[in-house]
């Protein structure tokens, strides 16, 4: 499809389990962002890739969170030892990258529930 | 500290009136500012971008202003319709060619 695709759309897991969330950006978009959004809040920045490298990972809350983008396209957000506080919608967005306007194209999000 | 602030209270407007939403920021010097619309259960959708050297930008019934002295952007929807009901988010670059960060959003409700 032409848009940003995120899978799974919903994930329910138990506390302490490992979770992977996948993002397939728009073809040709070099920049990829991960955000986390809780109910009634704006998207909270987690990490930003320019190509294969993480240009800024200052938003990752702790070392249980990790993201990769090995070929500069698909990205995976990995959460180890999940906690109930990790429950949120995880949004991925892509854009054309540096030198452009920065307009972000978002996926529909992956809703994570940690029981 | 750096902050982006939007009206935290929901805004309720009568259909046909102009809705005005506010975005204030502190300790940033963004080259541009963006506005997005978000519907429940969906990802945000880009609406408008305004650059630091532009005072005003229009797109159909939408108008955005950007005052870099006041560090404020106003987002207007004229002739509002119930279909305009959504949460509206402002966003800006943290610093040059850097991450884009969002305000908390304002929920707008247009009543018939």
GROMACS .gro file of C-alpha atoms in nm:
model
  227
    1UNK     CA    1   0.000   0.000   0.000
    2UNK     CA    2   0.099   0.362  -0.028
    3UNK     CA    3   0.081   0.452   0.339
    4UNK     CA    4   0.273   0.368   0.656
    5UNK     CA    5   0.185   0.021   0.775
    6UNK     CA    6   0.212  -0.092   1.138
    7UNK     CA    7   0.172  -0.442   1.274
    8UNK     CA    8   0.021  -0.572   1.488
    9UNK     CA    9  -0.265  -0.327   1.526
   10UNK     CA   10  -0.336  -0.469   1.870
   11UNK     CA   11  -0.113  -0.660   2.105
   12UNK     CA   12  -0.205  -0.794   2.448
   13UNK     CA   13   0.076  -0.937   2.652
   14UNK     CA   14   0.161  -1.024   3.007
   15UNK     CA   15   0.393  -0.832   3.232
   16UNK     CA   16   0.751  -0.941   3.181
   17UNK     CA   17   0.711  -1.061   2.823
   18UNK     CA   18   0.902  -0.941   2.517
   19UNK     CA   19   0.721  -0.752   2.240
   20UNK     CA   20   0.813  -0.645   1.888
   21UNK     CA   21   0.622  -0.383   1.693
   22UNK     CA   22   0.684  -0.342   1.323
   23UNK     CA   23   0.666  -0.035   1.099
   24UNK     CA   24   0.677  -0.036   0.720
   25UNK     CA   25   0.727   0.325   0.602
   26UNK     CA   26   0.638   0.487   0.274
   27UNK     CA   27   0.882   0.380   0.004
   28UNK     CA   28   1.161   0.633  -0.041
   29UNK     CA   29   1.113   0.800   0.297
   30UNK     CA   30   1.452   0.818   0.466
   31UNK     CA   31   1.330   0.944   0.803
   32UNK     CA   32   1.134   0.723   1.040
   33UNK     CA   33   0.995   0.813   1.380
   34UNK     CA   34   0.851   0.619   1.671
   35UNK     CA   35   0.615   0.788   1.914
   36UNK     CA   36   0.412   0.665   2.209
   37UNK     CA   37   0.070   0.805   2.285
   38UNK     CA   38  -0.136   0.762   2.600
   39UNK     CA   39  -0.504   0.848   2.621
   40UNK     CA   40  -0.565   1.222   2.611
   41UNK     CA   41  -0.200   1.303   2.544
   42UNK     CA   42  -0.006   1.407   2.239
   43UNK     CA   43   0.246   1.175   2.073
   44UNK     CA   44   0.558   1.141   2.288
   45UNK     CA   45   0.882   1.120   2.091
   46UNK     CA   46   1.082   0.798   2.132
   47UNK     CA   47   1.338   0.765   1.853
   48UNK     CA   48   1.415   0.903   1.509
   49UNK     CA   49   1.605   0.729   1.227
   50UNK     CA   50   1.771   0.893   0.932
   51UNK     CA   51   1.840   0.599   0.700
   52UNK     CA   52   1.973   0.304   0.899
   53UNK     CA   53   2.109   0.500   1.191
   54UNK     CA   54   1.930   0.632   1.496
   55UNK     CA   55   1.974   1.009   1.466
   56UNK     CA   56   1.816   1.069   1.805
   57UNK     CA   57   1.710   0.810   2.062
   58UNK     CA   58   1.674   1.051   2.351
   59UNK     CA   59   1.306   0.968   2.397
   60UNK     CA   60   1.351   0.599   2.474
   61UNK     CA   61   1.240   0.576   2.838
   62UNK     CA   62   1.494   0.316   2.951
   63UNK     CA   63   1.712   0.030   2.828
   64UNK     CA   64   1.416  -0.206   2.795
   65UNK     CA   65   1.328  -0.018   2.476
   66UNK     CA   66   1.529  -0.063   2.158
   67UNK     CA   67   1.460   0.003   1.790
   68UNK     CA   68   1.633  -0.103   1.471
   69UNK     CA   69   1.613  -0.019   1.105
   70UNK     CA   70   1.880  -0.242   0.951
   71UNK     CA   71   1.816  -0.172   0.582
   72UNK     CA   72   1.687   0.180   0.607
   73UNK     CA   73   1.328   0.080   0.544
   74UNK     CA   74   1.129  -0.139   0.785
   75UNK     CA   75   1.180  -0.066   1.154
   76UNK     CA   76   1.112  -0.276   1.461
   77UNK     CA   77   1.054  -0.139   1.809
   78UNK     CA   78   1.147  -0.394   2.072
   79UNK     CA   79   1.034  -0.383   2.433
   80UNK     CA   80   1.184  -0.624   2.685
   81UNK     CA   81   1.036  -0.724   3.020
   82UNK     CA   82   0.718  -0.531   2.954
   83UNK     CA   83   0.554  -0.342   3.238
   84UNK     CA   84   0.193  -0.228   3.278
   85UNK     CA   85   0.310   0.130   3.232
   86UNK     CA   86   0.422   0.045   2.879
   87UNK     CA   87   0.057   0.015   2.775
   88UNK     CA   88  -0.008   0.280   2.509
   89UNK     CA   89  -0.051   0.327   2.137
   90UNK     CA   90   0.283   0.316   1.958
   91UNK     CA   91   0.280   0.531   1.646
   92UNK     CA   92   0.525   0.516   1.360
   93UNK     CA   93   0.570   0.795   1.107
   94UNK     CA   94   0.792   0.849   0.806
   95UNK     CA   95   0.899   1.152   0.610
   96UNK     CA   96   1.119   1.240   0.317
   97UNK     CA   97   1.398   1.332   0.553
   98UNK     CA   98   1.655   1.608   0.591
   99UNK     CA   99   1.624   1.910   0.369
  100UNK     CA  100   1.249   1.863   0.335
  101UNK     CA  101   0.958   2.014   0.523
  102UNK     CA  102   0.940   1.736   0.779
  103UNK     CA  103   0.575   1.657   0.711
  104UNK     CA  104   0.510   1.328   0.888
  105UNK     CA  105   0.296   1.047   0.751
  106UNK     CA  106   0.165   0.832   1.033
  107UNK     CA  107   0.050   0.475   1.051
  108UNK     CA  108  -0.261   0.381   1.244
  109UNK     CA  109  -0.059   0.269   1.544
  110UNK     CA  110  -0.006  -0.049   1.743
  111UNK     CA  111  -0.209  -0.060   2.062
  112UNK     CA  112  -0.011  -0.239   2.331
  113UNK     CA  113  -0.182  -0.364   2.645
  114UNK     CA  114   0.032  -0.514   2.919
  115UNK     CA  115  -0.171  -0.711   3.173
  116UNK     CA  116   1.265   2.413   3.021
  117UNK     CA  117   1.127   2.354   2.673
  118UNK     CA  118   0.752   2.323   2.640
  119UNK     CA  119   0.478   2.314   2.380
  120UNK     CA  120   0.140   2.405   2.525
  121UNK     CA  121  -0.205   2.370   2.376
  122UNK     CA  122  -0.544   2.437   2.535
  123UNK     CA  123  -0.593   2.136   2.757
  124UNK     CA  124  -0.964   2.195   2.786
  125UNK     CA  125  -1.187   2.071   2.508
  126UNK     CA  126  -1.326   2.342   2.283
  127UNK     CA  127  -1.698   2.332   2.204
  128UNK     CA  128  -1.813   2.547   1.913
  129UNK     CA  129  -2.147   2.601   1.743
  130UNK     CA  130  -2.155   2.490   1.380
  131UNK     CA  131  -2.083   2.775   1.141
  132UNK     CA  132  -1.864   2.968   1.386
  133UNK     CA  133  -1.487   3.006   1.370
  134UNK     CA  134  -1.285   2.779   1.594
  135UNK     CA  135  -0.950   2.913   1.716
  136UNK     CA  136  -0.690   2.687   1.872
  137UNK     CA  137  -0.369   2.806   2.035
  138UNK     CA  138  -0.019   2.661   2.045
  139UNK     CA  139   0.245   2.828   2.262
  140UNK     CA  140   0.605   2.719   2.294
  141UNK     CA  141   0.897   2.817   2.514
  142UNK     CA  142   1.270   2.784   2.464
  143UNK     CA  143   1.247   2.671   2.103
  144UNK     CA  144   1.337   2.854   1.783
  145UNK     CA  145   1.164   2.640   1.522
  146UNK     CA  146   1.216   2.699   1.153
  147UNK     CA  147   0.858   2.587   1.100
  148UNK     CA  148   0.552   2.471   1.285
  149UNK     CA  149   0.301   2.207   1.176
  150UNK     CA  150  -0.062   2.129   1.257
  151UNK     CA  151  -0.212   1.781   1.249
  152UNK     CA  152  -0.560   1.640   1.294
  153UNK     CA  153  -0.620   1.318   1.485
  154UNK     CA  154  -0.944   1.123   1.496
  155UNK     CA  155  -1.011   0.864   1.770
  156UNK     CA  156  -0.822   0.541   1.707
  157UNK     CA  157  -0.633   0.682   1.411
  158UNK     CA  158  -0.287   0.824   1.348
  159UNK     CA  159  -0.241   1.201   1.313
  160UNK     CA  160  -0.286   1.349   0.966
  161UNK     CA  161  -0.085   1.648   0.846
  162UNK     CA  162  -0.283   1.964   0.773
  163UNK     CA  163  -0.060   2.267   0.736
  164UNK     CA  164   0.297   2.384   0.777
  165UNK     CA  165   0.400   2.744   0.836
  166UNK     CA  166   0.757   2.867   0.820
  167UNK     CA  167   0.919   3.118   1.056
  168UNK     CA  168   0.926   3.386   0.785
  169UNK     CA  169   0.553   3.344   0.709
  170UNK     CA  170   0.296   3.529   0.914
  171UNK     CA  171  -0.007   3.345   0.784
  172UNK     CA  172  -0.097   3.039   0.577
  173UNK     CA  173  -0.436   2.937   0.441
  174UNK     CA  174  -0.581   2.617   0.304
  175UNK     CA  175  -0.952   2.610   0.224
  176UNK     CA  176  -1.131   2.684   0.556
  177UNK     CA  177  -0.808   2.657   0.757
  178UNK     CA  178  -0.583   2.946   0.855
  179UNK     CA  179  -0.264   2.931   1.058
  180UNK     CA  180  -0.065   3.222   1.197
  181UNK     CA  181   0.286   3.210   1.340
  182UNK     CA  182   0.424   3.481   1.567
  183UNK     CA  183   0.787   3.408   1.649
  184UNK     CA  184   0.803   3.704   1.888
  185UNK     CA  185   0.511   3.581   2.096
  186UNK     CA  186   0.619   3.221   2.032
  187UNK     CA  187   0.266   3.134   1.939
  188UNK     CA  188   0.068   2.981   1.654
  189UNK     CA  189  -0.306   3.016   1.611
  190UNK     CA  190  -0.508   2.767   1.410
  191UNK     CA  191  -0.847   2.878   1.278
  192UNK     CA  192  -1.126   2.679   1.120
  193UNK     CA  193  -1.386   2.905   0.961
  194UNK     CA  194  -1.745   2.801   0.891
  195UNK     CA  195  -1.691   2.503   1.124
  196UNK     CA  196  -1.878   2.179   1.062
  197UNK     CA  197  -1.948   1.878   1.287
  198UNK     CA  198  -1.705   1.681   1.065
  199UNK     CA  199  -1.427   1.911   1.193
  200UNK     CA  200  -1.465   1.756   1.538
  201UNK     CA  201  -1.131   1.594   1.623
  202UNK     CA  202  -0.813   1.652   1.823
  203UNK     CA  203  -0.573   1.904   1.674
  204UNK     CA  204  -0.202   1.879   1.744
  205UNK     CA  205   0.073   2.131   1.687
  206UNK     CA  206   0.428   2.014   1.626
  207UNK     CA  207   0.768   2.168   1.575
  208UNK     CA  208   1.129   2.072   1.519
  209UNK     CA  209   1.321   2.043   1.843
  210UNK     CA  210   1.621   2.205   1.671
  211UNK     CA  211   1.752   2.233   1.318
  212UNK     CA  212   1.706   1.910   1.119
  213UNK     CA  213   1.606   1.732   1.434
  214UNK     CA  214   1.322   1.535   1.588
  215UNK     CA  215   0.968   1.667   1.563
  216UNK     CA  216   0.782   1.698   1.890
  217UNK     CA  217   0.415   1.745   1.958
  218UNK     CA  218   0.193   1.935   2.192
  219UNK     CA  219  -0.072   1.756   2.394
  220UNK     CA  220  -0.348   1.847   2.151
  221UNK     CA  221  -0.680   2.025   2.182
  222UNK     CA  222  -1.006   1.835   2.139
  223UNK     CA  223  -1.250   2.030   1.927
  224UNK     CA  224  -1.620   1.951   1.922
  225UNK     CA  225  -1.854   2.122   1.675
  226UNK     CA  226  -2.220   2.094   1.769
  227UNK     CA  227  -2.493   2.115   1.503
   0.00000   0.00000   0.00000
